[in-house]
Short mmCIF file of C-alpha atoms and ligand atoms in Angstrom, two decimals:
data_model
loop_
_atom_site.label_atom_id
_atom_site.label_comp_id
_atom_site.label_asym_id
_atom_site.label_seq_id
_atom_site.Cartn_x
_atom_site.Cartn_y
_atom_site.Cartn_z
CA UNK A 225 -0.24 -0.05 0.09
CA UNK A 226 1.81 3.12 -1.26
CA UNK A 227 1.44 6.48 -2.70
CA UNK A 228 -2.39 7.72 -2.73
CA UNK A 229 -3.77 5.97 -0.54
CA UNK A 230 -5.88 7.38 2.28
CA UNK A 231 -4.86 7.09 5.78
CA UNK A 232 -7.29 3.87 6.29
CA UNK A 233 -6.96 3.63 10.23
CA UNK A 234 -6.17 5.76 12.85
CA UNK A 235 -3.86 4.11 15.35
CA UNK A 236 -4.53 0.48 16.49
CA UNK A 237 -5.22 -0.09 20.23
CA UNK A 238 -4.84 -2.87 22.43
CA UNK A 239 -7.91 -4.47 23.87
CA UNK A 240 -8.46 -3.81 27.72
CA UNK A 241 -6.83 -7.00 28.37
CA UNK A 242 -3.73 -6.22 27.48
CA UNK A 243 -1.88 -4.99 30.52
CA UNK A 244 1.91 -3.71 30.83
CA UNK A 245 3.95 -6.06 33.35
CA UNK A 246 4.25 -4.66 37.00
CA UNK A 247 8.22 -4.78 36.37
CA UNK A 248 10.51 -2.98 33.97
CA UNK A 249 14.06 -3.24 32.86
CA UNK A 250 14.96 -3.75 36.68
CA UNK A 251 12.46 -7.13 36.72
CA UNK A 252 12.57 -8.33 33.40
CA UNK A 253 15.65 -9.48 31.83
CA UNK A 254 15.67 -9.20 27.82
CA UNK A 255 14.72 -12.82 27.51
CA UNK A 256 11.87 -12.33 29.85
CA UNK A 257 10.50 -9.50 28.21
CA UNK A 258 10.72 -11.53 24.65
CA UNK A 259 8.96 -14.19 26.09
CA UNK A 260 6.35 -11.60 27.49
CA UNK A 261 5.31 -10.58 24.33
CA UNK A 262 5.80 -14.33 22.89
CA UNK A 263 3.17 -15.37 25.66
CA UNK A 264 0.42 -12.66 24.70
CA UNK A 265 0.68 -13.92 21.28
CA UNK A 266 0.37 -17.83 22.43
CA UNK A 267 -2.46 -16.86 24.75
CA UNK A 268 -4.66 -15.61 21.97
CA UNK A 269 -3.84 -18.27 19.40
CA UNK A 270 -4.65 -20.84 22.40
CA UNK A 271 -1.33 -22.90 22.22
CA UNK A 272 -1.02 -25.50 24.80
CA UNK A 273 1.65 -24.71 27.33
CA UNK A 274 3.31 -27.75 26.14
CA UNK A 275 3.49 -26.25 22.92
CA UNK A 276 4.22 -22.70 23.87
CA UNK A 277 6.98 -24.01 26.18
CA UNK A 278 8.74 -25.74 22.84
CA UNK A 279 8.36 -22.62 21.20
CA UNK A 280 9.24 -20.24 23.71
CA UNK A 281 12.92 -21.96 24.57
CA UNK A 282 15.54 -22.13 22.70
CA UNK A 283 16.53 -25.59 21.29
CA UNK A 284 20.16 -25.63 21.53
CA UNK A 285 22.75 -23.00 23.37
CA UNK A 286 26.45 -22.94 22.87
CA UNK A 287 29.00 -21.26 25.36
CA UNK A 288 32.52 -21.07 24.16
CA UNK A 289 35.87 -19.63 25.94
CA UNK A 290 38.09 -17.43 23.64
CA UNK A 291 41.52 -16.75 25.18
CA UNK A 292 43.28 -14.13 23.50
CA UNK A 293 46.94 -13.12 23.70
CA UNK A 294 47.00 -9.29 22.24
CA UNK A 295 49.31 -8.37 19.52
CA UNK A 296 51.86 -7.19 22.26
CA UNK A 297 52.55 -10.96 22.87
CA UNK A 298 51.91 -9.82 26.49
CA UNK A 299 48.52 -9.12 27.51
CA UNK A 300 46.48 -11.63 27.66
CA UNK A 301 42.54 -11.62 27.75
CA UNK A 302 39.65 -13.96 27.60
CA UNK A 303 36.48 -13.40 26.44
CA UNK A 304 33.20 -15.81 26.33
CA UNK A 305 31.52 -16.44 22.69
CA UNK A 306 27.57 -17.65 22.63
CA UNK A 307 25.30 -19.16 19.81
CA UNK A 308 21.76 -19.87 20.46
CA UNK A 309 19.55 -21.55 18.02
CA UNK A 310 16.13 -20.59 19.17
CA UNK A 311 13.73 -22.18 16.63
CA UNK A 312 14.60 -24.60 13.26
CA UNK A 313 11.20 -25.39 12.47
CA UNK A 314 11.08 -23.40 9.18
CA UNK A 315 14.74 -23.36 7.97
CA UNK A 316 18.38 -22.99 9.10
CA UNK A 317 18.82 -21.26 12.01
CA UNK A 318 19.59 -17.30 11.15
CA UNK A 319 20.77 -14.38 12.66
CA UNK A 320 23.49 -12.04 13.27
CA UNK A 321 26.63 -12.02 15.67
CA UNK A 322 27.59 -9.29 18.34
CA UNK A 323 30.71 -7.97 19.41
CA UNK A 324 29.77 -5.89 22.70
CA UNK A 325 31.27 -5.45 26.46
CA UNK A 326 27.72 -6.58 27.48
CA UNK A 327 26.64 -9.27 25.21
CA UNK A 328 25.30 -11.95 27.60
CA UNK A 329 23.62 -14.95 27.42
CA UNK A 330 20.37 -13.81 28.19
CA UNK A 331 20.30 -10.90 25.87
CA UNK A 332 21.78 -13.52 22.99
CA UNK A 333 18.89 -15.66 23.69
CA UNK A 334 16.40 -12.96 23.53
CA UNK A 335 17.74 -11.67 20.43
CA UNK A 336 17.71 -15.39 19.17
CA UNK A 337 13.94 -15.88 19.44
CA UNK A 338 13.05 -12.17 17.89
CA UNK A 339 14.78 -13.69 14.70
CA UNK A 340 12.80 -16.55 15.02
CA UNK A 341 9.55 -14.34 14.62
CA UNK A 342 10.99 -11.82 12.39
CA UNK A 343 12.01 -14.64 9.98
CA UNK A 344 8.43 -16.03 10.03
CA UNK A 345 6.87 -12.61 9.59
CA UNK A 346 8.43 -11.59 6.36
CA UNK A 347 7.98 -15.13 5.46
CA UNK A 348 11.47 -16.43 4.63
CA UNK A 349 12.89 -19.62 5.37
CA UNK A 350 14.82 -19.67 7.85
CA UNK A 351 14.41 -20.10 12.08
CA UNK A 352 16.00 -17.89 14.49
CA UNK A 353 19.55 -17.99 16.14
CA UNK A 354 21.92 -15.11 17.68
CA UNK A 355 25.63 -15.12 18.82
CA UNK A 356 27.78 -12.68 20.50
CA UNK A 357 31.25 -12.15 22.05
CA UNK A 358 31.59 -10.10 25.17
CA UNK A 359 34.39 -7.86 23.89
CA UNK A 360 34.56 -4.43 22.62
CA UNK A 361 35.90 -4.26 19.09
CA UNK A 362 36.80 -0.47 19.32
CA UNK A 363 39.48 -1.71 21.79
CA UNK A 364 41.24 -4.58 19.71
CA UNK A 365 43.36 -3.99 16.75
CA UNK A 366 42.31 -5.48 13.68
CA UNK A 367 44.36 -8.54 13.47
CA UNK A 368 43.24 -9.43 17.48
CA UNK A 369 39.59 -9.19 15.95
CA UNK A 370 40.81 -11.80 12.91
CA UNK A 371 42.23 -14.25 15.70
CA UNK A 372 39.37 -13.75 17.93
CA UNK A 373 36.76 -14.33 14.92
CA UNK A 374 38.92 -17.43 13.40
CA UNK A 375 39.10 -18.92 16.98
CA UNK A 376 35.10 -18.28 17.49
CA UNK A 377 34.40 -19.97 14.27
CA UNK A 378 36.02 -22.84 15.06
CA UNK A 379 34.66 -23.42 18.28
CA UNK A 380 30.96 -22.94 17.15
CA UNK A 381 31.94 -24.90 13.72
CA UNK A 382 30.04 -27.87 14.29
CA UNK A 383 26.59 -26.10 14.91
CA UNK A 384 26.75 -23.71 11.57
CA UNK A 385 26.37 -24.30 8.04
CA UNK A 386 24.65 -23.26 4.86
CA UNK A 387 22.05 -25.71 5.76
CA UNK A 388 22.36 -25.70 9.40
CA UNK A 389 23.08 -22.59 11.03
CA UNK A 390 23.67 -18.68 8.84
CA UNK A 391 25.50 -16.07 10.99
CA UNK A 392 25.10 -12.30 10.02
CA UNK A 393 26.62 -8.99 11.17
CA UNK A 394 24.84 -7.42 14.13
CA UNK A 395 25.97 -4.54 16.80
CA UNK A 396 29.92 -4.26 16.60
CA UNK A 397 30.33 -6.30 13.38
CA UNK A 398 30.64 -6.15 9.94
CA UNK A 399 31.46 -7.53 6.62
CA UNK A 400 35.35 -8.15 7.02
CA UNK A 401 34.13 -10.17 10.13
CA UNK A 402 32.09 -12.19 7.85
CA UNK A 403 34.69 -12.72 5.51
CA UNK A 404 36.87 -14.09 8.32
CA UNK A 405 34.30 -16.58 9.48
CA UNK A 406 33.59 -17.85 5.91
CA UNK A 407 37.18 -18.29 5.20
CA UNK A 408 37.79 -19.97 8.54
CA UNK A 409 34.68 -22.21 7.72
CA UNK A 410 36.17 -23.00 4.36
CA UNK A 411 39.07 -24.20 5.79
CA UNK A 412 37.45 -27.45 6.56
CA UNK A 413 34.28 -27.67 4.73
CA UNK A 414 35.89 -26.01 1.14
CA UNK A 415 34.33 -22.95 -0.31
CA UNK A 416 31.14 -22.20 1.58
CA UNK A 417 29.97 -18.93 1.05
CA UNK A 418 26.25 -19.76 2.22
CA UNK A 419 27.48 -20.04 5.92
CA UNK A 420 27.67 -16.28 6.49
CA UNK A 421 25.48 -13.24 4.99
CA UNK A 422 26.74 -9.83 5.28
CA UNK A 423 29.67 -10.65 3.28
CA UNK A 424 31.59 -7.97 1.27
CA UNK A 425 30.47 -8.44 -2.58
CA UNK A 426 34.03 -9.24 -4.05
CA UNK A 427 32.94 -12.82 -1.45
CA UNK A 428 29.58 -13.39 -2.86
CA UNK A 429 28.10 -10.97 -0.60
CA UNK A 430 24.53 -9.23 -2.16
CA UNK A 431 24.44 -6.05 -3.68
CA UNK A 432 22.16 -3.58 -1.29
CA UNK A 433 22.97 -5.55 1.56
CA UNK A 434 24.19 -2.93 3.40
CA UNK A 435 21.66 -0.64 3.02
CA UNK A 436 18.97 -3.15 3.53
CA UNK A 437 17.77 -2.92 6.94
CA UNK A 438 17.61 0.96 6.83
CA UNK A 439 15.92 0.98 3.70
CA UNK A 440 13.36 -1.56 5.19
CA UNK A 441 13.25 0.94 7.92
CA UNK A 442 12.10 3.85 5.78
CA UNK A 443 9.98 1.62 3.78
CA UNK A 444 7.94 0.60 6.91
CA UNK A 445 8.01 4.50 8.26
CA UNK A 446 6.22 5.28 4.85
CA UNK A 447 3.73 2.94 5.46
CA UNK A 448 3.13 3.65 9.21
CA UNK A 449 2.61 7.35 8.45
CA UNK A 450 -0.12 6.40 6.51
CA UNK A 451 -1.86 4.60 9.04
CA UNK A 452 -0.96 7.32 11.61
CA UNK A 453 -2.09 10.13 9.57
CA UNK A 454 1.37 12.10 9.44
CA UNK A 455 2.73 13.52 6.41
CA UNK A 456 6.11 11.99 5.33
CA UNK A 457 6.97 15.12 3.43
CA UNK A 458 8.34 17.53 6.13
CA UNK A 459 7.83 15.20 9.14
CA UNK A 460 10.31 15.44 11.78
CA UNK A 461 12.55 12.62 12.63
CA UNK A 462 14.46 11.77 15.18
CA UNK A 463 17.18 9.12 14.99
CA UNK A 464 18.96 7.35 17.70
CA UNK A 465 22.20 5.50 16.49
CA UNK A 466 23.89 6.67 12.96
CA UNK A 467 25.24 3.17 12.31
CA UNK A 468 24.42 0.77 9.54
CA UNK A 469 20.91 1.07 10.10
CA UNK A 470 20.47 4.60 11.37
CA UNK A 471 22.80 6.13 8.69
CA UNK A 472 20.84 4.33 5.67
CA UNK A 473 17.41 4.81 7.23
CA UNK A 474 18.46 8.88 7.72
CA UNK A 475 19.48 8.51 3.99
CA UNK A 476 16.25 6.95 2.37
CA UNK A 477 13.83 9.12 4.50
CA UNK A 478 15.40 12.09 3.66
CA UNK A 479 15.39 11.20 -0.25
CA UNK A 480 11.58 10.83 0.73
CA UNK A 481 11.28 14.30 1.63
CA UNK A 482 11.24 14.08 5.57
CA UNK A 483 13.51 16.21 7.74
CA UNK A 484 15.71 14.44 10.10
CA UNK A 485 16.15 16.64 12.87
CA UNK A 486 18.50 15.14 15.31
CA UNK A 487 20.50 11.93 15.57
CA UNK A 488 23.58 10.84 17.46
CA UNK A 489 26.19 7.86 18.07
CA UNK A 490 28.31 6.67 21.01
CA UNK A 491 29.80 10.15 21.41
CA UNK A 492 26.83 12.23 21.41
CA UNK A 493 23.78 13.64 19.30
CA UNK A 494 23.26 16.88 16.81
CA UNK A 495 20.23 18.72 16.89
CA UNK A 496 19.46 20.97 13.64
CA UNK A 497 15.54 21.65 13.81
CA UNK A 498 15.47 23.23 10.17
CA UNK A 499 16.60 19.52 8.94
CA UNK A 500 20.19 18.07 8.84
CA UNK A 501 22.11 17.89 5.58
CA UNK A 502 22.15 14.04 5.42
CA UNK A 503 24.69 13.94 2.44
CA UNK A 504 27.19 16.05 4.13
CA UNK A 505 26.92 14.71 7.35
CA UNK A 506 27.71 11.06 6.20
CA UNK A 507 31.02 12.97 4.67
CA UNK A 508 31.39 14.93 7.99
CA UNK A 509 31.25 10.67 9.73
CA UNK A 510 33.43 9.38 7.32
CA UNK A 511 36.10 12.29 8.04
CA UNK A 512 35.81 12.58 11.72
CA UNK A 513 33.97 8.88 12.51
CA UNK A 514 31.22 10.65 14.74
CA UNK A 515 28.36 13.08 14.04
CA UNK A 516 28.98 15.20 16.99
CA UNK A 517 30.72 18.61 16.05
CA UNK A 518 28.43 18.81 12.45
CA UNK A 519 28.62 22.17 11.48
CA UNK A 520 25.74 24.18 12.10
CA UNK A 521 23.92 21.78 14.64
CA UNK A 522 23.02 22.00 18.34
CA UNK A 523 24.78 19.51 20.64
CA UNK A 524 22.33 17.25 22.57
CA UNK A 525 22.74 14.12 24.65
CA UNK A 526 21.33 10.87 23.85
CA UNK A 527 19.00 10.89 26.87
CA UNK A 528 17.21 14.31 25.36
CA UNK A 529 17.35 13.02 22.03
CA UNK A 530 14.92 10.49 22.77
CA UNK A 531 12.52 12.91 24.03
CA UNK A 532 12.88 15.83 21.32
CA UNK A 533 9.70 16.84 20.28
CA UNK A 534 9.29 14.97 16.42
CA UNK A 535 6.56 13.05 14.02
CA UNK A 536 8.68 10.19 14.36
CA UNK A 537 11.44 8.52 16.75
CA UNK A 538 13.59 6.05 15.47
CA UNK A 539 15.28 4.33 17.69
CA UNK A 540 18.47 2.40 16.05
CA UNK A 541 21.07 1.55 18.55
CA UNK A 542 20.77 -0.30 21.62
CA UNK A 543 17.94 -2.57 23.47
CA UNK A 544 15.59 -0.84 26.22
CA UNK A 545 16.49 2.58 25.58
CA UNK A 546 12.86 3.68 26.50
CA UNK A 547 11.69 2.35 29.26
CA UNK A 548 9.55 3.31 32.22
CA UNK A 549 11.57 6.21 33.44
CA UNK A 550 11.59 7.72 30.20
CA UNK A 551 8.54 6.85 28.27
CA UNK A 552 5.95 9.50 29.76
CA UNK A 553 8.36 12.23 27.92
CA UNK A 554 8.63 10.33 24.63
CA UNK A 555 6.91 13.24 22.36
CA UNK A 556 6.20 11.50 19.00
CA UNK A 557 3.34 10.56 16.88
CA UNK A 558 5.13 7.25 15.69
CA UNK A 559 7.97 5.06 17.06
CA UNK A 560 9.70 2.89 14.80
CA UNK A 561 12.10 0.00 15.96
CA UNK A 562 15.05 -0.18 14.09
CA UNK A 563 16.88 -1.58 16.94
CA UNK A 564 16.14 -5.06 18.06
CA UNK A 565 14.07 -4.58 21.58
CA UNK A 566 14.54 -0.63 22.03
CA UNK A 567 11.31 -0.55 24.20
CA UNK A 568 10.58 -2.33 27.34
CA UNK A 569 6.95 -4.33 27.93
CA UNK A 570 5.68 -1.46 30.40
CA UNK A 571 7.13 1.10 28.28
CA UNK A 572 5.17 -0.50 25.22
CA UNK A 573 2.13 -0.80 26.80
CA UNK A 574 2.15 3.29 28.24
CA UNK A 575 2.85 3.97 24.43
CA UNK A 576 0.04 1.91 23.24
CA UNK A 577 -2.16 3.57 25.99
CA UNK A 578 -1.30 6.91 24.79
CA UNK A 579 -2.28 6.11 21.32
CA UNK A 580 1.62 6.39 19.95
CA UNK A 581 1.86 4.04 16.97
CA UNK A 582 4.61 1.46 17.41
CA UNK A 583 6.06 -0.59 14.90
CA UNK A 584 7.88 -3.33 16.55
CA UNK A 585 11.25 -4.31 15.87
CA UNK A 586 10.40 -7.93 14.26
CA UNK A 587 9.01 -5.80 11.26
CA UNK A 588 10.45 -2.81 11.12
CA UNK A 589 14.22 -4.09 11.05
CA UNK A 590 13.67 -6.97 9.11
CA UNK A 591 14.95 -5.36 5.86
CA UNK A 592 18.49 -7.15 6.76
CA UNK A 593 17.82 -10.34 7.08
CA UNK A 594 15.14 -10.44 4.37
CA UNK A 595 18.28 -9.32 2.20
CA UNK A 596 20.59 -11.74 3.88
CA UNK A 597 17.60 -14.31 2.28
CA UNK A 598 18.67 -12.65 -1.09
CA UNK A 599 22.29 -13.26 -0.22
CA UNK A 600 22.20 -16.52 0.35
CA UNK A 601 19.63 -17.57 -2.43
CA UNK A 602 22.23 -16.12 -4.96
CA UNK A 603 25.20 -17.92 -3.18
CA UNK A 604 23.61 -21.19 -3.61
CA UNK A 605 22.36 -20.88 -7.20
CA UNK A 606 25.75 -19.03 -7.75
CA UNK A 607 23.95 -16.32 -9.79
CA UNK A 608 24.03 -12.70 -8.85
CA UNK A 609 21.21 -10.65 -8.81
CA UNK A 610 21.49 -6.94 -9.67
CA UNK A 611 21.33 -3.89 -7.21
CA UNK A 612 17.41 -2.92 -8.87
CA UNK A 613 16.30 -6.65 -8.34
CA UNK A 614 17.54 -6.88 -4.66
CA UNK A 615 15.51 -3.64 -3.83
CA UNK A 616 12.59 -4.38 -5.67
CA UNK A 617 12.09 -7.89 -3.90
CA UNK A 618 12.97 -6.09 -0.55
CA UNK A 619 10.11 -3.61 -0.80
CA UNK A 620 7.61 -6.22 -1.97
CA UNK A 621 8.63 -8.42 0.96
CA UNK A 622 8.56 -5.36 3.74
CA UNK A 623 4.74 -4.07 2.17
CA UNK A 624 3.44 -7.63 2.06
CA UNK A 625 4.86 -8.21 5.98
CA UNK A 626 3.20 -4.81 6.98
CA UNK A 627 0.13 -5.35 5.03
CA UNK A 628 -0.09 -8.65 6.64
CA UNK A 629 0.22 -6.99 10.14
CA UNK A 630 -2.05 -4.24 9.55
CA UNK A 631 -4.75 -6.85 8.51
CA UNK A 632 -4.27 -9.07 11.60
CA UNK A 633 -4.27 -5.68 14.00
CA UNK A 634 -7.50 -4.82 12.52
CA UNK A 635 -9.03 -7.95 12.76
CA UNK A 636 -8.12 -8.52 16.07
CA UNK A 637 -7.89 -5.01 17.65
CA UNK A 638 -4.65 -5.53 18.76
CA UNK A 639 -1.45 -3.35 18.42
CA UNK A 640 1.34 -4.15 15.46
CA UNK A 641 3.69 -5.61 17.78
CA UNK A 642 0.79 -8.32 19.03
CA UNK A 643 -0.36 -8.49 15.71
CA UNK A 644 3.03 -9.11 14.44
CA UNK A 645 4.04 -12.18 17.17
CA UNK A 646 0.63 -13.73 16.39
CA UNK A 647 1.60 -13.98 12.67
CA UNK A 648 4.96 -14.87 13.52
CA UNK A 649 4.36 -17.52 16.36
CA UNK A 650 1.10 -19.10 14.45
CA UNK A 651 3.23 -19.90 11.56
CA UNK A 652 6.41 -21.13 13.38
CA UNK A 653 3.86 -23.24 15.28
CA UNK A 654 2.35 -24.78 12.15
CA UNK A 655 5.70 -25.68 10.49
CA UNK A 656 6.81 -27.42 14.23
CA UNK A 657 3.34 -29.24 13.99
CA UNK A 658 3.85 -30.67 10.76
CA UNK A 659 7.36 -31.90 12.46
CA UNK A 660 5.80 -33.29 15.11
CA UNK A 661 7.43 -30.72 17.37
CA UNK A 662 10.99 -32.48 16.95
CA UNK A 663 10.03 -35.62 18.79
N1 LIG B 935 21.43 -8.48 12.65
C1 LIG B 935 20.22 -8.79 11.91
C2 LIG B 935 18.78 -8.60 12.25
O1 LIG B 935 18.91 -8.31 14.05
C3 LIG B 935 20.29 -9.39 10.56
C4 LIG B 935 20.33 -10.83 10.90
C5 LIG B 935 20.76 -11.63 9.58
O2 LIG B 935 20.62 -11.05 8.28
O3 LIG B 935 20.48 -12.70 9.86
O4 LIG B 935 18.29 -8.99 11.81
#
């Protein structure tokens, strides 16, 4: 649904029964939060507790030791690596690997579950997985990162493969890290480009993969604006995070005529209520490594950025940034979750209650894994797609997923998150039932 369609639906409100949990971040771990949304859907779909528990919990988890001798040949570090397979009923496990000092078992588990729902929602033939290493990639040299990545790949080797589990980039990882993973895996398995996605184009990566998540966010934002009665042309947009996802979302939305009034990264934020020049900002970031001190902009910190008055707020950085303590101050008509789980369940219920349209992560940021599917397909067929084809298929997939969510939300009188979970959980549960739940 694009172009001249009338705003069809105002904000969709959850039923009264959809109550906020008592606890917020302090009492709810990321996996408990992901499970909370799952349970809402499972209840409405009337799944039995046994089936719900199969679908809620991960199928397999691996944790490995990753000792690293630094380049100085003296300092010795020891990291922990994780890979969680959540559900594989619909196809090989699929999901990114994050390098972040706070990466931990519970968060990786939550993110793996979100991948199962995300791949099902956009209807691509994958299950859900996630991985992580609790390192700070910005504190390691390129050689150290390479050795760490190769070691991790060797240690999770038995559970990955083009038809088993296909890692991809996530927070703190990139195409180079995928190249090292592919190379290490190929040492024993032979050339296997399909073992990872998000590779450099020179090694079988897909054209358009780099921009795909941000592009998907822009396609979904446009559709959400129609539903919320917000005119995208001239709309004021605030984006938290200017990494791969945030910067491409900013570019595409700017090209669509929206005004990006504030963006941020780990070093701080910038604000220009007349609208930032995104092309010039990208050059500034390429030169300086950060958005801060961009000419003509005002300084703003990450907390204030989130509560800046705007039409559309796009958290595109880390999880749990909108919680009970700041949700009341959020001043946006639409929130598009470009990051994974940026809103806690309690804050989510409050935003719904206030009539803010929240587009859930499993829909909003699914462009990345969708393009990963295209990359994997190209690797298996050994046939490269043009950028036009990638973009066309990506847009079509995202629009179809949004439509599915819109229809389900209207039919069940629920918000978009619950609608998205209901569609995804139903699909995974059907596939699982056909496989007799792996019994
Ligand atoms: N890390 C991305 C996500 O959270 C992409 C995963 C993938 O392409 O497998 O969706």
